[in-house]
Coordinates of C-alpha atoms in Angstrom, one line a residue:
X1 CA 89.9 82.9 94.2
X2 CA 87.2 85.1 92.3
X3 CA 85.0 87.5 94.5
X4 CA 86.1 90.0 96.2
X5 CA 83.5 89.5 99.8
X6 CA 83.9 90.6 102.2
X7 CA 85.5 93.9 100.5
X8 CA 82.0 96.0 98.6
X9 CA 85.0 98.1 96.9
X10 CA 88.9 98.7 95.8
X11 CA 90.6 101.6 96.7
X12 CA 93.8 102.8 94.0
X13 CA 95.2 105.0 96.5
X14 CA 97.9 107.0 95.0
X15 CA 100.3 109.9 96.0
X16 CA 98.5 113.2 93.9
X17 CA 99.7 115.7 91.3
X18 CA 99.2 119.0 90.5
X19 CA 96.0 119.3 87.0
X20 CA 97.9 122.7 86.3
X21 CA 100.8 125.9 86.3
X22 CA 97.8 127.2 89.1
X23 CA 97.5 124.1 91.1
X24 CA 101.5 123.2 91.9
X25 CA 101.9 125.5 95.0
X26 CA 98.5 124.6 96.6
X27 CA 99.0 121.4 96.3
X28 CA 103.1 121.2 97.8
X29 CA 101.4 123.9 100.3
X30 CA 99.5 119.7 101.0
X31 CA 102.5 117.7 100.3
X32 CA 105.1 120.0 102.6
X33 CA 102.4 120.2 105.4
X34 CA 103.6 121.3 109.0
X35 CA 106.6 122.1 107.3
X36 CA 106.3 125.9 107.4
X37 CA 108.0 126.4 104.2
X38 CA 107.7 130.1 102.4
X39 CA 106.1 130.1 98.6
X40 CA 108.2 130.8 97.7
X41 CA 111.1 127.9 97.8
X42 CA 107.5 126.5 96.1
X43 CA 107.2 128.2 93.5
X44 CA 111.6 126.9 93.5
X45 CA 111.0 123.7 94.1
X46 CA 108.2 123.6 91.2
X47 CA 110.3 124.3 89.1
X48 CA 110.0 121.2 87.7
X49 CA 106.6 121.2 86.5
X50 CA 106.4 124.1 85.1
X51 CA 108.7 123.0 82.9
X52 CA 106.3 119.9 81.5
X53 CA 103.6 122.4 81.5
X54 CA 102.6 122.1 85.1
X55 CA 100.5 119.5 85.1
X56 CA 102.4 115.8 86.7
X57 CA 101.7 112.4 84.5
X58 CA 101.5 110.8 88.0
X59 CA 97.0 111.5 87.7
X60 CA 97.0 110.6 83.7
X61 CA 98.5 107.8 84.8
X62 CA 96.1 106.9 87.1
X63 CA 92.8 106.5 85.0
X64 CA 95.0 104.6 82.6
X65 CA 95.9 101.9 85.5
X66 CA 92.5 102.3 87.5
X67 CA 90.8 101.6 84.3
X68 CA 93.2 98.7 83.9
X69 CA 92.1 97.3 87.3
X70 CA 88.1 97.8 86.1
X71 CA 88.4 94.9 83.1
X72 CA 90.9 93.0 84.4
X73 CA 88.7 92.6 87.5
X74 CA 85.0 92.2 85.0
X75 CA 87.4 90.0 83.3
X76 CA 87.3 87.0 86.1
X77 CA 83.7 88.7 86.9
X78 CA 84.3 90.2 89.8
X79 CA 82.0 93.3 90.6
X80 CA 83.0 95.7 92.7
X81 CA 83.5 99.6 92.5
X82 CA 86.7 100.3 92.1
X83 CA 87.9 104.2 92.7
X84 CA 91.8 106.3 92.5
X85 CA 91.5 108.8 95.4
X86 CA 95.3 110.8 96.8
X87 CA 96.3 111.8 99.7
X88 CA 97.9 115.5 98.2
X89 CA 95.5 116.9 95.6
X90 CA 92.0 116.1 93.6
X91 CA 90.4 113.7 94.0
X92 CA 90.8 113.9 97.8
X93 CA 90.8 110.6 100.1
X94 CA 88.4 111.2 102.5
X95 CA 85.7 112.8 99.4
X96 CA 86.5 109.6 97.9
X97 CA 86.4 107.9 100.9
X98 CA 82.6 109.6 102.1
X99 CA 81.0 109.2 98.3
X100 CA 82.0 105.4 98.6
X101 CA 80.2 104.9 102.3
X102 CA 77.1 107.5 100.8
X103 CA 77.3 104.5 98.2
X104 CA 76.4 101.9 100.3
X105 CA 80.4 100.2 100.7
X106 CA 81.4 99.5 105.1
X107 CA 84.6 97.2 103.9
X108 CA 86.9 99.0 101.7
X109 CA 90.9 97.3 100.2
X110 CA 93.1 99.0 99.4
X111 CA 95.4 99.0 97.0
X112 CA 98.6 101.9 97.2
X113 CA 100.4 102.9 94.2
X114 CA 103.5 102.5 95.6
X115 CA 105.5 98.8 95.8
X116 CA 107.8 98.5 98.3
X117 CA 107.7 99.3 102.0
X118 CA 108.8 101.9 104.0
X119 CA 107.1 105.3 106.1
X120 CA 107.0 106.7 102.5
X121 CA 105.7 103.6 101.0
X122 CA 103.7 102.5 103.6
X123 CA 102.6 104.3 106.6
X124 CA 102.2 107.8 105.8
X125 CA 99.8 106.2 103.3
X126 CA 98.0 104.1 106.0
X127 CA 98.5 107.6 108.7
X128 CA 96.2 109.9 105.7
X129 CA 93.8 105.9 106.1
X130 CA 93.2 107.0 109.7
X131 CA 92.9 110.5 109.5
X132 CA 90.2 110.3 106.9
X133 CA 88.5 107.4 109.3
X134 CA 88.3 109.8 111.9
X135 CA 87.2 112.4 110.0
X136 CA 84.9 110.9 108.2
X137 CA 83.2 108.8 111.9
X138 CA 82.7 112.4 113.2
X139 CA 80.3 112.0 110.1
X140 CA 78.5 109.5 111.5
X141 CA 80.0 107.6 108.8
X142 CA 81.8 104.2 109.4
X143 CA 84.1 102.2 107.1
X144 CA 86.6 99.4 108.1
X145 CA 89.6 100.2 106.1
X146 CA 92.5 96.7 105.1
X147 CA 95.8 97.4 102.7
X148 CA 97.7 95.0 100.3
X149 CA 101.1 93.6 101.4
X150 CA 103.4 95.1 100.1
X151 CA 104.4 93.6 95.9
X152 CA 107.6 95.3 95.6
X153 CA 108.5 91.0 94.6
X154 CA 105.0 90.3 93.6
X155 CA 105.8 88.0 90.2
X156 CA 103.8 90.4 88.0
X157 CA 106.3 94.0 89.0
X158 CA 108.9 91.5 88.7
X159 CA 108.2 89.9 84.9
X160 CA 106.5 92.9 83.9
X161 CA 110.5 95.1 84.5
X162 CA 112.6 92.5 82.9
X163 CA 110.0 92.8 79.9
X164 CA 111.2 96.1 80.9
X165 CA 114.7 95.6 80.3
X166 CA 114.7 93.6 77.5
X167 CA 113.3 95.7 75.3
X168 CA 115.2 98.4 76.6
X169 CA 118.8 96.1 76.1
X170 CA 117.1 95.8 72.5
X171 CA 116.4 99.3 71.5
X172 CA 120.3 100.5 72.6
X173 CA 121.6 97.7 70.1
X174 CA 124.1 96.4 72.8
X175 CA 124.3 93.4 74.8
X176 CA 124.7 93.5 78.7
X177 CA 128.4 94.3 79.4
X178 CA 131.1 96.1 81.7
X179 CA 130.5 98.3 78.5
X180 CA 126.4 98.4 78.7
X181 CA 126.0 97.6 82.5
X182 CA 122.5 97.9 84.0
X183 CA 121.9 101.2 86.1
X184 CA 118.3 100.0 89.5
X185 CA 116.8 103.5 90.3
X186 CA 114.7 104.2 93.1
X187 CA 113.5 107.3 95.6
X188 CA 116.1 107.8 97.9
X189 CA 115.0 108.5 101.6
X190 CA 116.5 109.8 104.3
X191 CA 119.0 106.3 105.7
X192 CA 116.7 107.0 109.2
X193 CA 113.9 106.1 107.8
X194 CA 115.7 103.2 105.5
X195 CA 117.4 102.0 109.0
X196 CA 113.3 102.1 110.6
X197 CA 112.1 100.1 107.4
X198 CA 114.0 97.4 108.6
X199 CA 113.9 94.7 111.6
X200 CA 114.9 91.6 112.8
X201 CA 112.1 89.7 111.0
X202 CA 111.9 92.4 107.4
X203 CA 114.4 93.8 104.3
X204 CA 114.5 97.9 105.3
X205 CA 113.7 99.5 101.9
X206 CA 117.0 99.2 99.8
X207 CA 117.1 95.3 100.3
X208 CA 113.7 94.7 99.2
X209 CA 115.4 96.9 96.2
X210 CA 118.1 94.3 95.9
X211 CA 117.1 91.0 96.0
X212 CA 113.9 91.9 93.2
X213 CA 117.1 94.1 90.9
X214 CA 118.4 90.9 91.6
X215 CA 115.9 88.5 90.5
X216 CA 115.2 90.6 87.0
X217 CA 119.1 91.4 87.0
X218 CA 118.5 87.2 86.3
X219 CA 115.6 86.2 84.2
X220 CA 116.9 89.6 82.5
X221 CA 120.2 88.6 80.8
X222 CA 119.4 84.8 80.3
X223 CA 117.0 85.8 77.7
X224 CA 119.7 87.7 76.3
X225 CA 122.1 85.1 76.6
X226 CA 124.3 87.0 78.7
X227 CA 124.6 88.2 82.3
X228 CA 124.5 91.2 83.4
X229 CA 126.5 94.2 85.3
X230 CA 124.3 96.3 87.1
X231 CA 124.0 98.4 90.3
X232 CA 120.9 100.5 92.4
X233 CA 121.7 104.2 92.3
X234 CA 119.3 106.5 93.9
X235 CA 117.0 109.7 92.9
X236 CA 115.2 112.5 94.3
X237 CA 117.6 113.8 96.6
X238 CA 115.4 116.5 99.1
X239 CA 115.9 118.4 102.1
X240 CA 119.0 119.9 104.1
X241 CA 122.8 118.7 103.1
X242 CA 122.7 118.1 107.1
X243 CA 120.6 114.8 106.6
X244 CA 121.7 111.1 105.0
X245 CA 120.0 109.7 101.9
X246 CA 120.5 106.5 100.2
X247 CA 122.8 106.6 98.3
X248 CA 125.1 106.8 95.3
X249 CA 123.1 109.1 93.1
X250 CA 122.4 108.3 89.6
X251 CA 124.7 111.1 88.1
X252 CA 127.9 110.4 90.4
X253 CA 126.3 106.5 88.6
X254 CA 126.6 107.5 85.6
X255 CA 130.1 108.9 85.8
X256 CA 132.0 106.6 88.1
X257 CA 130.1 103.8 84.9
X258 CA 131.9 106.6 82.5
X259 CA 135.3 106.2 83.7
X260 CA 135.4 102.8 84.4
X261 CA 134.8 102.5 80.3
X262 CA 131.1 102.4 80.3
X263 CA 129.9 103.4 77.3
X264 CA 127.0 102.6 76.6
X265 CA 124.3 102.1 79.6
X266 CA 120.0 101.4 80.1
X267 CA 118.3 102.7 83.4
X268 CA 115.9 101.1 85.6
X269 CA 113.5 102.4 87.3
X270 CA 112.2 99.3 89.5
X271 CA 111.6 101.7 92.3
X272 CA 108.7 103.5 90.3
X273 CA 105.2 102.2 89.0
X274 CA 104.8 104.5 86.4
X275 CA 106.1 107.2 85.0
X276 CA 106.5 110.0 87.1
X277 CA 107.9 113.2 88.1
X278 CA 110.3 111.9 89.6
X279 CA 110.9 109.2 85.8
X280 CA 110.7 111.9 83.5
X281 CA 112.4 114.7 85.5
X282 CA 115.4 112.7 87.3
X283 CA 115.6 110.6 84.9
X284 CA 115.1 111.5 81.1
X285 CA 115.7 114.9 81.9
X286 CA 118.8 114.9 84.3
X287 CA 120.3 111.5 84.3
X288 CA 119.7 112.0 80.2
X289 CA 121.8 115.0 80.4
X290 CA 124.1 113.9 82.4
X291 CA 124.7 110.8 80.3
X292 CA 124.6 113.6 77.3
X293 CA 127.6 115.2 78.7
X294 CA 129.6 112.2 79.5
X295 CA 129.1 110.4 75.5
X296 CA 127.4 107.6 76.8
X297 CA 124.7 106.6 75.3
X298 CA 121.8 105.4 77.6
X299 CA 117.8 103.7 77.6
X300 CA 115.3 103.9 79.6
X301 CA 113.6 101.0 80.8
X302 CA 110.1 101.5 81.0
X303 CA 108.2 100.8 84.5
X304 CA 105.2 99.0 85.6
X305 CA 102.5 100.9 84.8
X306 CA 100.0 99.0 82.8
X307 CA 101.6 95.9 81.5
X308 CA 98.6 93.0 81.7
X309 CA 101.3 90.8 84.0
X310 CA 101.6 93.4 86.1
X311 CA 97.8 94.8 86.9
X312 CA 97.0 90.3 86.6
X313 CA 99.8 90.0 89.8
X314 CA 97.7 93.2 91.7
X315 CA 94.8 91.4 90.7
X316 CA 96.3 88.3 92.3
X317 CA 96.9 90.7 95.4
X318 CA 93.6 91.6 95.5
X319 CA 91.7 88.3 96.1
X320 CA 94.6 87.1 98.1
X321 CA 93.4 89.5 100.8
X322 CA 89.6 88.9 100.0
X323 CA 90.2 85.1 100.5
X324 CA 92.1 85.4 103.7
X325 CA 90.0 88.0 105.2
X326 CA 87.7 85.0 104.3
X327 CA 89.2 82.7 106.3
X328 CA 90.7 80.8 103.3
X329 CA 94.6 80.0 103.3
X330 CA 95.7 81.2 99.4
X331 CA 98.5 80.9 98.2
X332 CA 101.1 84.0 98.9
X333 CA 103.3 83.6 95.6
X334 CA 105.8 86.5 95.1
X335 CA 110.2 86.0 93.2
X336 CA 113.5 86.3 95.1
X337 CA 114.4 85.6 99.0
X338 CA 111.8 87.6 101.2
X339 CA 108.9 85.7 101.1
X340 CA 105.3 87.5 101.3
X341 CA 106.0 90.8 103.2
X342 CA 102.7 89.9 106.7
X343 CA 99.0 91.7 105.0
X344 CA 98.6 93.2 108.2
X345 CA 101.2 95.2 109.4
X346 CA 102.9 95.2 112.6
X347 CA 102.7 98.6 115.4
X348 CA 105.1 100.7 115.1
X349 CA 106.6 99.5 111.3
X350 CA 107.7 102.0 108.8
X351 CA 108.3 104.6 110.9
X352 CA 110.0 107.8 110.6
X353 CA 112.7 106.9 112.6
X354 CA 114.0 103.8 114.8
X355 CA 112.5 104.4 117.4
X356 CA 111.1 107.4 117.5
X357 CA 106.8 107.0 117.9
X358 CA 105.1 110.0 115.8
X359 CA 102.2 109.2 118.4
X360 CA 100.2 109.8 114.7
X361 CA 97.0 106.8 114.4
X362 CA 97.9 105.0 111.4
X363 CA 95.9 102.6 109.9
X364 CA 96.0 99.2 108.9
X365 CA 98.3 98.3 111.6
X366 CA 97.3 95.1 114.7
X367 CA 96.8 96.5 117.8
X368 CA 99.5 96.7 119.6
X369 CA 99.4 94.3 123.0
X370 CA 100.2 96.1 126.5
X371 CA 102.4 94.7 128.7
X372 CA 100.8 92.8 131.7
X373 CA 102.5 94.0 135.4

């Protein structure tokens, strides 16, 4: 598989983030559009960004990943434009797709910077794609967009996380044990979103994480020569206190581990593909403060970032999807017990709430089949 045919270009699609302090509130207005949140509250939320100079690290990380994807594709003899667009900040998705159309592209393969399947990690991106395509169609610009399957259990993503956990324990200078456990961390989501992410034939958001975490812990333990005790915790809860979110929170997890005798800990942000704001604030700042207060020595494992295994795995997925669209039958390699995610989302996949149709169109999904009278 060394061809992207029938695709004319690749789109790296991400969340976006501010570049300077004066961008913070306008960026957060984009993120929370339609919710009626006043600027005074957005200023409070923006303190996370202001603490780091008003600049999110995600944009530079996407530029770095973009460069590595281009390099890896070129090394495999694939010559195709690879561009980057955002949902919530410049470069905006619609503008990037408009430029692609202007340059002659008619069919684009999308890679989102979320490895897991849920509303936030899948459908919301597809809703933004649908909205962009509608806008462009109104301008007389027709594009066809596809998206690679969820890649949380891709061997490259898993290998990068195994390397990161091993390196963190080596920095810690301690063997894995109940006194030096491993805590995998991901972004919490509302419980209704968790329920909607799973079906009879598809594992939920939390189950996806548990599946990957088990593989990473086992493989890292084999390399370190010790079985790793681990658990999954969550960060970045937001919204009202009346809406239940996935738990336990990482800070409460650290306190509980310390109470059980842990003296050292490794945090592995397995739910994130790069060191963006949730990682550098929620883990490197807040969780580290918690660990310091407890007297718990903490090492934070790296995210996949631009690790060669991760980049290679993403390119494998791009070429796999292209081969499938050409009518070939490429092997869909995965780790863990869940198997490969489907290439094209089913109607109603990854809704915000189970059984509730928001009425917002989403791209990259199979058309609904109407029941016969």
